[in-house]
Amino acid sequence: MTDNKNDTGHSFAAYFKRATSPLVVLSLLKKQPMYGYEISAEMDRISNGRYTIAVLYPVLYRLQEQGYIDSSASEIVDGRARTYYSITSEGSEYLECTVDEYHKITEVFEGFIRGKK
Amino acid sequence: MTDNKNDTGHSFAAYFKRATSPLVVLSLLKKQPMYGYEISAEMDRISNGRYTIAVLYPVLYRLQEQGYIDSSASEIVDGRARTYYSITSEGSEYLECTVDEYHKITEVFEGFIRGKK
DNA sequence: TTTTATATGTGTCAATGCTATGTATATTTT
DNA sequence: AAAATATACATAGCATTGACACATATAAAA
């Protein structure tokens, strides 16, 4: 067993992604609108394969339901349908707030692991 | 609505704790053996109320099942039963490995939110 | 022809923090 | 004395979501 995963459990990375994957998607869409497959590929490329999501689409649907991203009508490129997603102003606000929250809680967490008294 | 939580959903902090709560408990037990209520109180004290776990005991039972902590026979103090928990060598190893993993994945994540290309 | 890449989609499982509630004793407040 | 709060441990059910497996369809490469 070379990874930090139990027989039945999830790895630390999976739980970390549970918390952070919407922020990663919003951060990518902040640079420019992208379609699903492109977002997956970008996550893989930028992280050098260290941060990928097995199934991205449910993340996109949730972000859209929450009003944090918009989707365009799908357009055909090289015979394949693409749906482009873009961040909304609510999404930008949520991203900013939640990144702040991330910084605050990591500060506390790092106090714990440093053995703060 | 003042917190970053949906009507039906969990907050960012809850997901972050899902990933990190075992590491917090192990970090505390690395300093000295403690009983459950004491661990809760220490988390509250050290974090100034910013990092608490609503129900700690399941976390302790899981860590024990995984062999990362040991429990002593409960002793009576002031008429109340206390069960002391202590970290095992496997727990120390797991803590070290997973904190390493934490540092690696936060580095990647922070690249995303900084807009890394 | 077969394989790989592109592009989107769904169903089920497993894990765990949260809320709510329960039991029991000790201490403090009213 | 009674009520409220603190101490100490415990369980039940809910909601969320990454991983795995699988499905559909077209294009390009081997």
Tab-separated table of C-alpha atoms (C1' of nucleotides) in Angstrom:
chain	number	residue	atom	x	y	z
A	1	MET	CA	0.000	0.000	0.000
A	2	THR	CA	1.770	3.100	-1.209
A	3	ASP	CA	-0.951	5.712	-0.856
A	4	ASN	CA	-2.576	7.208	2.215
A	5	LYS	CA	-5.876	5.469	1.694
A	6	ASN	CA	-7.655	2.869	3.759
A	7	ASP	CA	-9.131	-0.283	2.253
A	8	THR	CA	-12.604	1.178	2.440
A	9	GLY	CA	-11.895	4.846	3.035
A	10	HIS	CA	-11.028	7.923	1.059
A	11	SER	CA	-7.576	9.431	0.885
A	12	PHE	CA	-6.694	12.761	2.446
A	13	ALA	CA	-6.535	14.239	-1.054
A	14	ALA	CA	-10.147	13.218	-1.772
A	15	TYR	CA	-11.365	15.050	1.329
A	16	PHE	CA	-9.243	18.055	0.533
A	17	LYS	CA	-10.738	18.157	-2.965
A	18	ARG	CA	-14.245	17.913	-1.507
A	19	ALA	CA	-13.535	21.238	0.170
A	20	THR	CA	-11.576	22.923	-2.592
A	21	SER	CA	-12.710	21.649	-6.017
A	22	PRO	CA	-15.365	24.371	-6.521
A	23	LEU	CA	-12.716	26.989	-5.769
A	24	VAL	CA	-10.335	25.453	-8.298
A	25	VAL	CA	-12.997	25.490	-11.015
A	26	LEU	CA	-13.982	29.081	-10.214
A	27	SER	CA	-10.321	30.125	-10.184
A	28	LEU	CA	-9.830	28.652	-13.652
A	29	LEU	CA	-12.995	30.255	-15.020
A	30	LYS	CA	-11.856	33.586	-13.612
A	31	LYS	CA	-9.155	33.634	-16.298
A	32	GLN	CA	-11.534	32.846	-19.181
A	33	PRO	CA	-14.673	30.873	-20.074
A	34	MET	CA	-13.963	27.191	-20.681
A	35	TYR	CA	-15.798	23.980	-21.509
A	36	GLY	CA	-15.829	20.946	-19.217
A	37	TYR	CA	-13.218	18.827	-20.883
A	38	GLU	CA	-10.940	21.849	-21.119
A	39	ILE	CA	-11.289	22.535	-17.383
A	40	SER	CA	-10.340	18.924	-16.613
A	41	ALA	CA	-7.358	19.138	-18.932
A	42	GLU	CA	-6.253	22.447	-17.423
A	43	MET	CA	-6.430	21.067	-13.887
A	44	ASP	CA	-4.285	18.170	-14.987
A	45	ARG	CA	-1.797	20.368	-16.832
A	46	ILE	CA	-1.395	23.125	-14.229
A	47	SER	CA	-1.072	20.654	-11.341
A	48	ASN	CA	1.142	18.245	-13.284
A	49	GLY	CA	-1.398	15.501	-12.606
A	50	ARG	CA	-1.343	16.163	-8.845
A	51	TYR	CA	-4.865	17.646	-8.681
A	52	THR	CA	-7.509	16.039	-10.861
A	53	ILE	CA	-11.229	15.381	-10.424
A	54	ALA	CA	-12.497	11.978	-11.582
A	55	VAL	CA	-15.919	13.328	-12.586
A	56	LEU	CA	-16.079	17.061	-13.173
A	57	TYR	CA	-19.606	17.587	-14.522
A	58	PRO	CA	-21.521	17.267	-11.231
A	59	VAL	CA	-19.257	20.008	-9.856
A	60	LEU	CA	-20.213	22.241	-12.775
A	61	TYR	CA	-23.945	21.530	-12.392
A	62	ARG	CA	-23.807	22.389	-8.680
A	63	LEU	CA	-21.921	25.622	-9.295
A	64	GLN	CA	-24.511	26.532	-11.910
A	65	GLU	CA	-27.417	25.739	-9.557
A	66	GLN	CA	-25.801	27.969	-6.962
A	67	GLY	CA	-25.539	30.764	-9.518
A	68	TYR	CA	-21.752	30.866	-9.391
A	69	ILE	CA	-21.292	30.009	-13.078
A	70	ASP	CA	-23.283	30.450	-16.290
A	71	SER	CA	-23.333	28.112	-19.289
A	72	SER	CA	-23.598	29.099	-22.936
A	73	ALA	CA	-25.654	27.216	-25.491
A	74	SER	CA	-23.471	24.377	-26.681
A	75	GLU	CA	-21.670	25.049	-29.918
A	76	ILE	CA	-20.330	22.497	-32.384
A	77	VAL	CA	-16.560	22.512	-32.841
A	78	ASP	CA	-15.056	19.881	-35.187
A	79	GLY	CA	-18.330	17.967	-35.010
A	80	ARG	CA	-18.301	17.845	-31.203
A	81	ALA	CA	-20.657	19.729	-28.938
A	82	ARG	CA	-19.096	22.032	-26.385
A	83	THR	CA	-20.747	23.854	-23.513
A	84	TYR	CA	-18.806	26.847	-22.296
A	85	TYR	CA	-18.962	27.923	-18.668
A	86	SER	CA	-18.159	31.366	-17.292
A	87	ILE	CA	-17.971	32.752	-13.764
A	88	THR	CA	-20.730	35.100	-12.543
A	89	SER	CA	-20.295	38.078	-10.231
A	90	GLU	CA	-21.810	35.962	-7.430
A	91	GLY	CA	-19.239	33.300	-8.242
A	92	SER	CA	-16.416	35.830	-8.008
A	93	GLU	CA	-17.715	37.036	-4.674
A	94	TYR	CA	-18.104	33.497	-3.355
A	95	LEU	CA	-14.592	32.643	-4.537
A	96	GLU	CA	-13.099	35.650	-2.786
A	97	CYS	CA	-14.957	35.014	0.493
A	98	THR	CA	-14.181	31.324	0.542
A	99	VAL	CA	-10.510	31.784	-0.259
A	100	ASP	CA	-10.409	34.168	2.711
A	101	GLU	CA	-12.050	31.474	4.812
A	102	TYR	CA	-9.483	28.980	3.524
A	103	HIS	CA	-6.603	31.205	4.602
A	104	LYS	CA	-8.087	31.706	8.061
A	105	ILE	CA	-8.760	28.050	8.741
A	106	THR	CA	-5.389	26.882	7.389
A	107	GLU	CA	-3.729	29.330	9.749
A	108	VAL	CA	-5.568	27.716	12.667
A	109	PHE	CA	-4.897	24.202	11.373
A	110	GLU	CA	-1.196	24.872	10.927
A	111	GLY	CA	-1.089	26.080	14.533
A	112	PHE	CA	-2.382	22.660	15.590
A	113	ILE	CA	0.139	20.673	13.558
A	114	ARG	CA	2.995	22.896	14.710
A	115	GLY	CA	2.018	21.995	18.286
A	116	LYS	CA	0.737	25.433	19.294
A	117	LYS	CA	-0.033	25.816	22.991
B	1	MET	CA	-27.172	34.733	5.856
B	2	THR	CA	-23.824	35.519	7.419
B	3	ASP	CA	-21.948	32.274	6.911
B	4	ASN	CA	-20.716	30.540	3.775
B	5	LYS	CA	-23.258	27.753	3.928
B	6	ASN	CA	-26.139	26.861	1.665
B	7	ASP	CA	-29.601	26.104	2.959
B	8	THR	CA	-29.045	22.383	2.519
B	9	GLY	CA	-25.292	22.204	2.124
B	10	HIS	CA	-22.203	22.112	4.266
B	11	SER	CA	-19.849	25.022	4.770
B	12	PHE	CA	-16.321	25.109	3.444
B	13	ALA	CA	-15.078	24.697	7.016
B	14	ALA	CA	-17.017	21.430	7.439
B	15	TYR	CA	-15.356	19.961	4.355
B	16	PHE	CA	-11.967	21.206	5.444
B	17	LYS	CA	-12.468	19.546	8.826
B	18	ARG	CA	-13.473	16.307	7.114
B	19	ALA	CA	-9.979	16.242	5.671
B	20	THR	CA	-8.061	17.559	8.655
B	21	SER	CA	-9.809	16.601	11.920
B	22	PRO	CA	-7.894	13.323	12.384
B	23	LEU	CA	-4.643	15.246	11.960
B	24	VAL	CA	-5.714	17.796	14.567
B	25	VAL	CA	-6.536	15.078	17.094
B	26	LEU	CA	-3.262	13.254	16.422
B	27	SER	CA	-1.331	16.523	16.711
B	28	LEU	CA	-2.871	17.185	20.119
B	29	LEU	CA	-2.222	13.627	21.353
B	30	LYS	CA	1.388	13.946	20.209
B	31	LYS	CA	1.899	16.409	23.075
B	32	GLN	CA	0.344	14.167	25.742
B	33	PRO	CA	-2.420	11.590	26.297
B	34	MET	CA	-5.836	13.202	26.764
B	35	TYR	CA	-9.465	12.214	27.272
B	36	GLY	CA	-12.225	13.067	24.829
B	37	TYR	CA	-13.731	16.037	26.526
B	38	GLU	CA	-10.269	17.451	27.087
B	39	ILE	CA	-9.426	17.129	23.386
B	40	SER	CA	-12.611	19.033	22.483
B	41	ALA	CA	-11.816	21.728	25.019
B	42	GLU	CA	-8.234	22.016	23.772
B	43	MET	CA	-9.365	22.387	20.170
B	44	ASP	CA	-11.694	25.146	21.264
B	45	ARG	CA	-9.068	26.879	23.398
B	46	ILE	CA	-6.120	26.697	20.981
B	47	SER	CA	-8.220	27.801	17.990
B	48	ASN	CA	-10.124	30.449	19.940
B	49	GLY	CA	-13.374	28.749	18.944
B	50	ARG	CA	-12.436	28.814	15.240
B	51	TYR	CA	-11.887	25.059	14.900
B	52	THR	CA	-14.263	22.795	16.816
B	53	ILE	CA	-15.810	19.398	16.070
B	54	ALA	CA	-19.488	19.019	16.981
B	55	VAL	CA	-19.154	15.306	17.776
B	56	LEU	CA	-15.626	14.161	18.535
B	57	TYR	CA	-16.098	10.552	19.679
B	58	PRO	CA	-16.639	8.944	16.264
B	59	VAL	CA	-13.334	10.505	15.181
B	60	LEU	CA	-11.618	8.865	18.160
B	61	TYR	CA	-13.211	5.461	17.483
B	62	ARG	CA	-12.100	5.571	13.851
B	63	LEU	CA	-8.543	6.519	14.772
B	64	GLN	CA	-8.496	3.663	17.245
B	65	GLU	CA	-9.833	1.184	14.674
B	66	GLN	CA	-7.092	2.304	12.316
B	67	GLY	CA	-4.505	1.694	15.024
B	68	TYR	CA	-3.452	5.347	15.156
B	69	ILE	CA	-4.420	5.813	18.820
B	70	ASP	CA	-4.731	3.604	21.915
B	71	SER	CA	-7.224	4.009	24.757
B	72	SER	CA	-6.614	3.297	28.436
B	73	ALA	CA	-9.136	1.656	30.727
B	74	SER	CA	-11.423	4.430	31.893
B	75	GLU	CA	-10.585	5.856	35.296
B	76	ILE	CA	-12.897	7.688	37.676
B	77	VAL	CA	-11.987	11.315	38.379
B	78	ASP	CA	-14.335	13.333	40.617
B	79	GLY	CA	-17.011	10.712	40.103
B	80	ARG	CA	-16.795	10.936	36.309
B	81	ALA	CA	-15.371	8.271	34.028
B	82	ARG	CA	-12.536	9.294	31.755
B	83	THR	CA	-10.979	7.361	28.900
B	84	TYR	CA	-7.506	8.542	28.001
B	85	TYR	CA	-6.247	8.296	24.433
B	86	SER	CA	-2.619	8.254	23.311
B	87	ILE	CA	-0.998	8.264	19.884
B	88	THR	CA	0.680	5.074	18.608
B	89	SER	CA	3.839	4.851	16.503
B	90	GLU	CA	1.604	4.079	13.489
B	91	GLY	CA	-0.367	7.209	14.332
B	92	SER	CA	2.796	9.296	14.436
B	93	GLU	CA	3.879	7.900	11.091
B	94	TYR	CA	0.462	8.507	9.557
B	95	LEU	CA	0.436	12.053	10.918
B	96	GLU	CA	3.841	12.831	9.461
B	97	CYS	CA	2.990	11.358	6.032
B	98	THR	CA	-0.366	13.066	5.808
B	99	VAL	CA	0.939	16.451	6.896
B	100	ASP	CA	3.483	16.091	4.070
B	101	GLU	CA	0.611	15.305	1.720
B	102	TYR	CA	-1.245	18.351	3.050
B	103	HIS	CA	1.700	20.635	2.293
B	104	LYS	CA	2.058	19.237	-1.224
B	105	ILE	CA	-1.598	19.563	-2.161
B	106	THR	CA	-1.981	23.044	-0.636
B	107	GLU	CA	0.963	24.154	-2.739
B	108	VAL	CA	-0.853	22.946	-5.858
B	109	PHE	CA	-4.168	24.427	-4.710
B	110	GLU	CA	-2.618	27.799	-3.963
B	111	GLY	CA	-1.176	27.787	-7.483
B	112	PHE	CA	-4.726	27.481	-8.820
B	113	ILE	CA	-6.149	30.301	-6.719
B	114	ARG	CA	-3.197	32.561	-7.547
B	115	GLY	CA	-4.071	32.048	-11.223
B	116	LYS	CA	-1.006	29.991	-12.119
B	117	LYS	CA	-0.543	29.321	-15.854
C	1	DT	C1'	-9.886	-2.017	-38.142
C	2	DT	C1'	-8.607	-0.874	-33.718
C	3	DT	C1'	-7.190	2.329	-30.555
C	4	DT	C1'	-6.897	6.704	-28.597
C	5	DA	C1'	-8.530	11.384	-27.871
C	6	DT	C1'	-12.313	14.431	-27.502
C	7	DA	C1'	-16.774	15.742	-25.144
C	8	DT	C1'	-20.597	15.067	-22.146
C	9	DG	C1'	-23.441	12.341	-19.096
C	10	DT	C1'	-25.543	9.046	-15.106
C	11	DG	C1'	-25.834	5.617	-11.138
C	12	DT	C1'	-24.040	3.708	-6.919
C	13	DC	C1'	-20.935	3.571	-3.019
C	14	DA	C1'	-18.499	5.139	0.953
C	15	DA	C1'	-17.213	8.526	4.354
C	16	DT	C1'	-18.051	11.963	7.865
C	17	DG	C1'	-19.353	16.720	9.982
C	18	DC	C1'	-23.625	18.429	11.583
C	19	DT	C1'	-27.932	18.555	14.210
C	20	DA	C1'	-30.504	16.533	17.635
C	21	DT	C1'	-30.980	13.756	21.487
C	22	DG	C1'	-29.806	10.756	25.540
C	23	DT	C1'	-27.527	9.260	30.101
C	24	DA	C1'	-25.259	10.496	34.338
C	25	DT	C1'	-22.643	13.084	37.840
C	26	DA	C1'	-20.654	17.521	39.739
C	27	DT	C1'	-20.617	22.304	40.350
C	28	DT	C1'	-22.491	26.817	40.355
C	29	DT	C1'	-26.193	30.040	40.420
C	30	DT	C1'	-30.683	31.638	41.770
D	1	DA	C1'	-33.761	23.568	47.711
D	2	DA	C1'	-34.204	24.042	42.975
D	3	DA	C1'	-32.545	25.216	38.591
D	4	DA	C1'	-29.005	25.889	35.496
D	5	DT	C1'	-24.585	24.941	33.812
D	6	DA	C1'	-20.398	22.167	33.211
D	7	DT	C1'	-18.349	17.763	32.808
D	8	DA	C1'	-18.001	13.191	30.300
D	9	DC	C1'	-19.398	9.912	27.100
D	10	DA	C1'	-22.611	8.107	23.545
D	11	DT	C1'	-25.832	7.171	19.348
D	12	DA	C1'	-29.175	8.041	15.310
D	13	DG	C1'	-30.153	10.148	11.048
D	14	DC	C1'	-29.174	13.606	7.400
D	15	DA	C1'	-26.725	15.680	3.607
D	16	DT	C1'	-22.832	16.041	0.663
D	17	DT	C1'	-19.572	14.617	-2.868
D	18	DG	C1'	-15.104	12.274	-4.801
D	19	DA	C1'	-14.229	7.848	-6.682
D	20	DC	C1'	-15.406	4.052	-9.558
D	21	DA	C1'	-17.882	2.107	-13.192
D	22	DC	C1'	-20.349	2.609	-17.152
D	23	DA	C1'	-22.721	4.872	-21.299
D	24	DT	C1'	-23.018	7.674	-25.720
D	25	DA	C1'	-20.978	9.758	-29.766
D	26	DT	C1'	-17.567	11.772	-33.060
D	27	DA	C1'	-12.717	12.516	-34.746
D	28	DA	C1'	-8.095	11.354	-35.389
D	29	DA	C1'	-4.262	8.315	-35.233
D	30	DA	C1'	-2.079	3.751	-35.311
